[in-house]
Coordinates of C-alpha atoms in Angstrom, one line a residue:
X1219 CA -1.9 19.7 -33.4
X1220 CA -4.4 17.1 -33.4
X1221 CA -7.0 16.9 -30.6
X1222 CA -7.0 14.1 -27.9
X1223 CA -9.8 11.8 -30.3
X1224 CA -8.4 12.3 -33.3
X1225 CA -4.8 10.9 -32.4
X1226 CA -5.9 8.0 -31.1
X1227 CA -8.7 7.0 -32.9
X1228 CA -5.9 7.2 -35.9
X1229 CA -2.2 7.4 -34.0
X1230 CA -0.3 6.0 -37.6
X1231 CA -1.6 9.1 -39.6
X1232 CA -0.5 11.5 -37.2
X1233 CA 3.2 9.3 -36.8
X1234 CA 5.1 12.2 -37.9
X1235 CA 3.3 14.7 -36.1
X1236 CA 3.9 12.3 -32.9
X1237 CA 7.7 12.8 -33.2
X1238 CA 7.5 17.2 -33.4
X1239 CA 4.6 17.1 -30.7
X1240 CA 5.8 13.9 -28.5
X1241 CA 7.0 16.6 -25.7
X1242 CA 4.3 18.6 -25.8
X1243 CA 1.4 15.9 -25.7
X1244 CA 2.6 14.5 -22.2
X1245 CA 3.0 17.5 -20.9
X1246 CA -0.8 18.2 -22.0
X1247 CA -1.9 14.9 -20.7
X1248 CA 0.4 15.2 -17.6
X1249 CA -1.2 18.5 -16.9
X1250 CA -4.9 17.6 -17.4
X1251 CA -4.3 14.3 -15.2
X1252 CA -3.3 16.7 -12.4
X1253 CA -6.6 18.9 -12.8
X1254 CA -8.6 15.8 -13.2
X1255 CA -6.8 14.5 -10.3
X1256 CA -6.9 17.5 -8.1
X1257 CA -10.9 17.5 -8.5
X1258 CA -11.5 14.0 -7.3
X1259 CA -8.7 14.1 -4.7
X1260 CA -11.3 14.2 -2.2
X1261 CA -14.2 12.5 -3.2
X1262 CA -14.7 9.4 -0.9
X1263 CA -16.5 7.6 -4.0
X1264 CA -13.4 7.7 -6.1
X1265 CA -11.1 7.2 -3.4
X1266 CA -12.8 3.8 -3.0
X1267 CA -13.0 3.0 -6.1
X1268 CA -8.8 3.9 -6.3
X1269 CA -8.5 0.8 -3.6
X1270 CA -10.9 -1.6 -5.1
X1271 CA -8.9 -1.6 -8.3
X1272 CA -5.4 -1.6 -6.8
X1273 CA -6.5 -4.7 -4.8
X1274 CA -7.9 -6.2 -8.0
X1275 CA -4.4 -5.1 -9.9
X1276 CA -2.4 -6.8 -7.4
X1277 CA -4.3 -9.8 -7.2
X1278 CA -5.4 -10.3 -11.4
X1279 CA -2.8 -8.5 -13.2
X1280 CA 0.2 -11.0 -13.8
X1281 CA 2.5 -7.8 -15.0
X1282 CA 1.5 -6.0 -11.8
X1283 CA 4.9 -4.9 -9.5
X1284 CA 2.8 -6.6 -6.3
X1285 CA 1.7 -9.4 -8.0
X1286 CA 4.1 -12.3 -6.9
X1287 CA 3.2 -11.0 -2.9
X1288 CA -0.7 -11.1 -3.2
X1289 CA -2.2 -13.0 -6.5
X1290 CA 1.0 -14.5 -6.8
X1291 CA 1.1 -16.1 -3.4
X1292 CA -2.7 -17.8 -4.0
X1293 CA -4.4 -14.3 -3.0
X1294 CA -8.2 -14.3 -4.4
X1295 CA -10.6 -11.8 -3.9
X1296 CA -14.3 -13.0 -2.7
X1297 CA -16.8 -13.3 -6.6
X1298 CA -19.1 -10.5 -5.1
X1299 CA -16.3 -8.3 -4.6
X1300 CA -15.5 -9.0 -8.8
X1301 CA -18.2 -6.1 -8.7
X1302 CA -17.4 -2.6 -7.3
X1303 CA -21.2 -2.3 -5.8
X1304 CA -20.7 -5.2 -3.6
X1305 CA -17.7 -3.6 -2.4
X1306 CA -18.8 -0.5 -2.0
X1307 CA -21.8 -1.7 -0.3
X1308 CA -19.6 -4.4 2.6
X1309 CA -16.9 -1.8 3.3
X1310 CA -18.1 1.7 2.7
X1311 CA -19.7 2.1 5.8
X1312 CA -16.3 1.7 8.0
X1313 CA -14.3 3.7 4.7
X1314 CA -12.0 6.7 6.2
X1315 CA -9.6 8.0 3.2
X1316 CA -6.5 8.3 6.0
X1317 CA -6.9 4.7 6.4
X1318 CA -5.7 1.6 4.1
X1319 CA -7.2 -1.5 3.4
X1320 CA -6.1 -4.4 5.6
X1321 CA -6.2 -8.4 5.8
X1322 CA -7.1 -9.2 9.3
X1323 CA -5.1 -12.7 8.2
X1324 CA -2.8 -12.1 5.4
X1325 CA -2.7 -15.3 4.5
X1326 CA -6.5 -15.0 3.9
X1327 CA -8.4 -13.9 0.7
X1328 CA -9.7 -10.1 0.2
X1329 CA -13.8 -11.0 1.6
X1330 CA -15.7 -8.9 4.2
X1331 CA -15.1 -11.2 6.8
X1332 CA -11.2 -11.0 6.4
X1333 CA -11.2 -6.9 6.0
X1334 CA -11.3 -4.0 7.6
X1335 CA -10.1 -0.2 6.9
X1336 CA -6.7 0.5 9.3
X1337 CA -4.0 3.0 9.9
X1338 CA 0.0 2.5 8.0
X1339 CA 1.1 1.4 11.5
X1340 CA -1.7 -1.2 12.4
X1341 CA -1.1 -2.5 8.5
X1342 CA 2.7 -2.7 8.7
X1343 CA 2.7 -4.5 11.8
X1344 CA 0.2 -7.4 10.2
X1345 CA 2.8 -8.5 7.3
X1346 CA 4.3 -11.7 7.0
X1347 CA 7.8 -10.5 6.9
X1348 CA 7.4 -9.3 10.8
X1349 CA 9.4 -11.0 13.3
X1350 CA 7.4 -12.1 16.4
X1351 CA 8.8 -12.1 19.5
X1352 CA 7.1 -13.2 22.7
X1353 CA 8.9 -11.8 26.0
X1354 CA 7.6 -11.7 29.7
X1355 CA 4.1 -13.7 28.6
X1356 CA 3.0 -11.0 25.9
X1357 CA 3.5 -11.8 22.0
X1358 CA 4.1 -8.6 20.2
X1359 CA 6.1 -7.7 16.6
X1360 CA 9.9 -6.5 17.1
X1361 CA 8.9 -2.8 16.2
X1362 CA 6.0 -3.0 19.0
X1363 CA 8.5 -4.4 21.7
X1364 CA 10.9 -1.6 20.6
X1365 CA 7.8 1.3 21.1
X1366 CA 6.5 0.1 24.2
X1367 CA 9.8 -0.2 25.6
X1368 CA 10.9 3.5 23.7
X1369 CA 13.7 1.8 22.2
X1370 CA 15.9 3.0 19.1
X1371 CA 14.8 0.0 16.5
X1372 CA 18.5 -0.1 14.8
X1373 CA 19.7 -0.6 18.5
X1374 CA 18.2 -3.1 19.2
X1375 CA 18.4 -5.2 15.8
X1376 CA 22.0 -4.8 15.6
X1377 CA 22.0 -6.0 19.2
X1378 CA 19.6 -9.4 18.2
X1379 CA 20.4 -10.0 14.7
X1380 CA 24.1 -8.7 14.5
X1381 CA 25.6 -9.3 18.1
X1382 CA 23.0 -12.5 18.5
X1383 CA 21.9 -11.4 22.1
X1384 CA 19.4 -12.8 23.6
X1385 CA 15.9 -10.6 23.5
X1386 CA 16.1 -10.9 27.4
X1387 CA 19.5 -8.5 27.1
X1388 CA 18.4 -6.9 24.2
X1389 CA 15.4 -5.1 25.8
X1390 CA 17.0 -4.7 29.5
X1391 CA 20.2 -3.8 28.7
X1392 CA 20.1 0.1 29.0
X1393 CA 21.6 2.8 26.4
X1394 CA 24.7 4.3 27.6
X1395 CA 24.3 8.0 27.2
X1396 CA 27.6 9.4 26.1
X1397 CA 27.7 12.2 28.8
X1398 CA 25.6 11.1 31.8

């Protein structure tokens, strides 16, 4: 079997070998990702560097799944970011690996001034796709209304988008329990 830098520095001599061995090469590579993986899971440099280049990927790379919602969309990323130590250096002060990398106004570029380092539930409450409703003076998202209030979300969306109630009746109208 030929060694790692031997097949690809040459892959057509080895063409027929690829086809007995195809199997057994991604399993080998599968399996030293994993290792290679499992050593760096927690080191805070490469974790970093992991989010620098996803937010690059979905901002540069055209055959990127993400790309139509960020670089698609007129998304840039600040010219010092372009290089990982001017990064490193804005954002690696406030880095936690739990937390995500956020655009205070997604409608904004990726630049120091526009991010910061939050949780899932901060992030998925600061998307564009989030419907927001403002009831009795305060302006909140519809899955914020339904947590302050500890509302069942499919409740209450069937009741405003399905059954068109107003958000008045939607929030006050109280769940029937079936055996009180």
């Amino acid at each position: 079997m030929p060694t790692f830098q031997e097949y690809w520095s040459n892959p057509e001599k080895h063409k027929e070998k690829n086809r007995i061995y195809n199997k057994e090469n991604r399993e080998r590579f599968t399996y030293l990702m994993r290792l290679w993986r499992a050593k760096h899971k927690n080191d805070k440099d490469y974790q970093l560097r992991q989010r620098w280049g996803k937010m690059k990927q979905r901002c540069l790379n055209k055959n990127n799944p993400k790309y139509d919602s960020y670089g698609g969309r007129g998304i840039k990323i600040c010219v010092e970011w372009m290089d990982f130590k001017n990064f490193e250096k804005d954002m690696e002060k406030t880095f936690n690996p739990i937390l995500t990398l956020d655009r205070i106004n997604n409608n904004g570029n990726y630049c120091k001034e526009n991010c910061r380092w939050t949780d899932k539930y901060t992030q998925a409450n600061n998307t564009r796709k989030n419907r927001i409703i403002k009831y009795q003076g305060e302006t909140k998202t519809f899955s914020q209304w339904c947590r302050y209030f500890r509302l069942n979300i499919d409740v209450i969306f069937l009741r405003f988008h399905r059954l068109k109630w107003p958000i008045e009746k939607c929030f006050e109208y109280k769940e029937v329990s079936d055996y009180a």
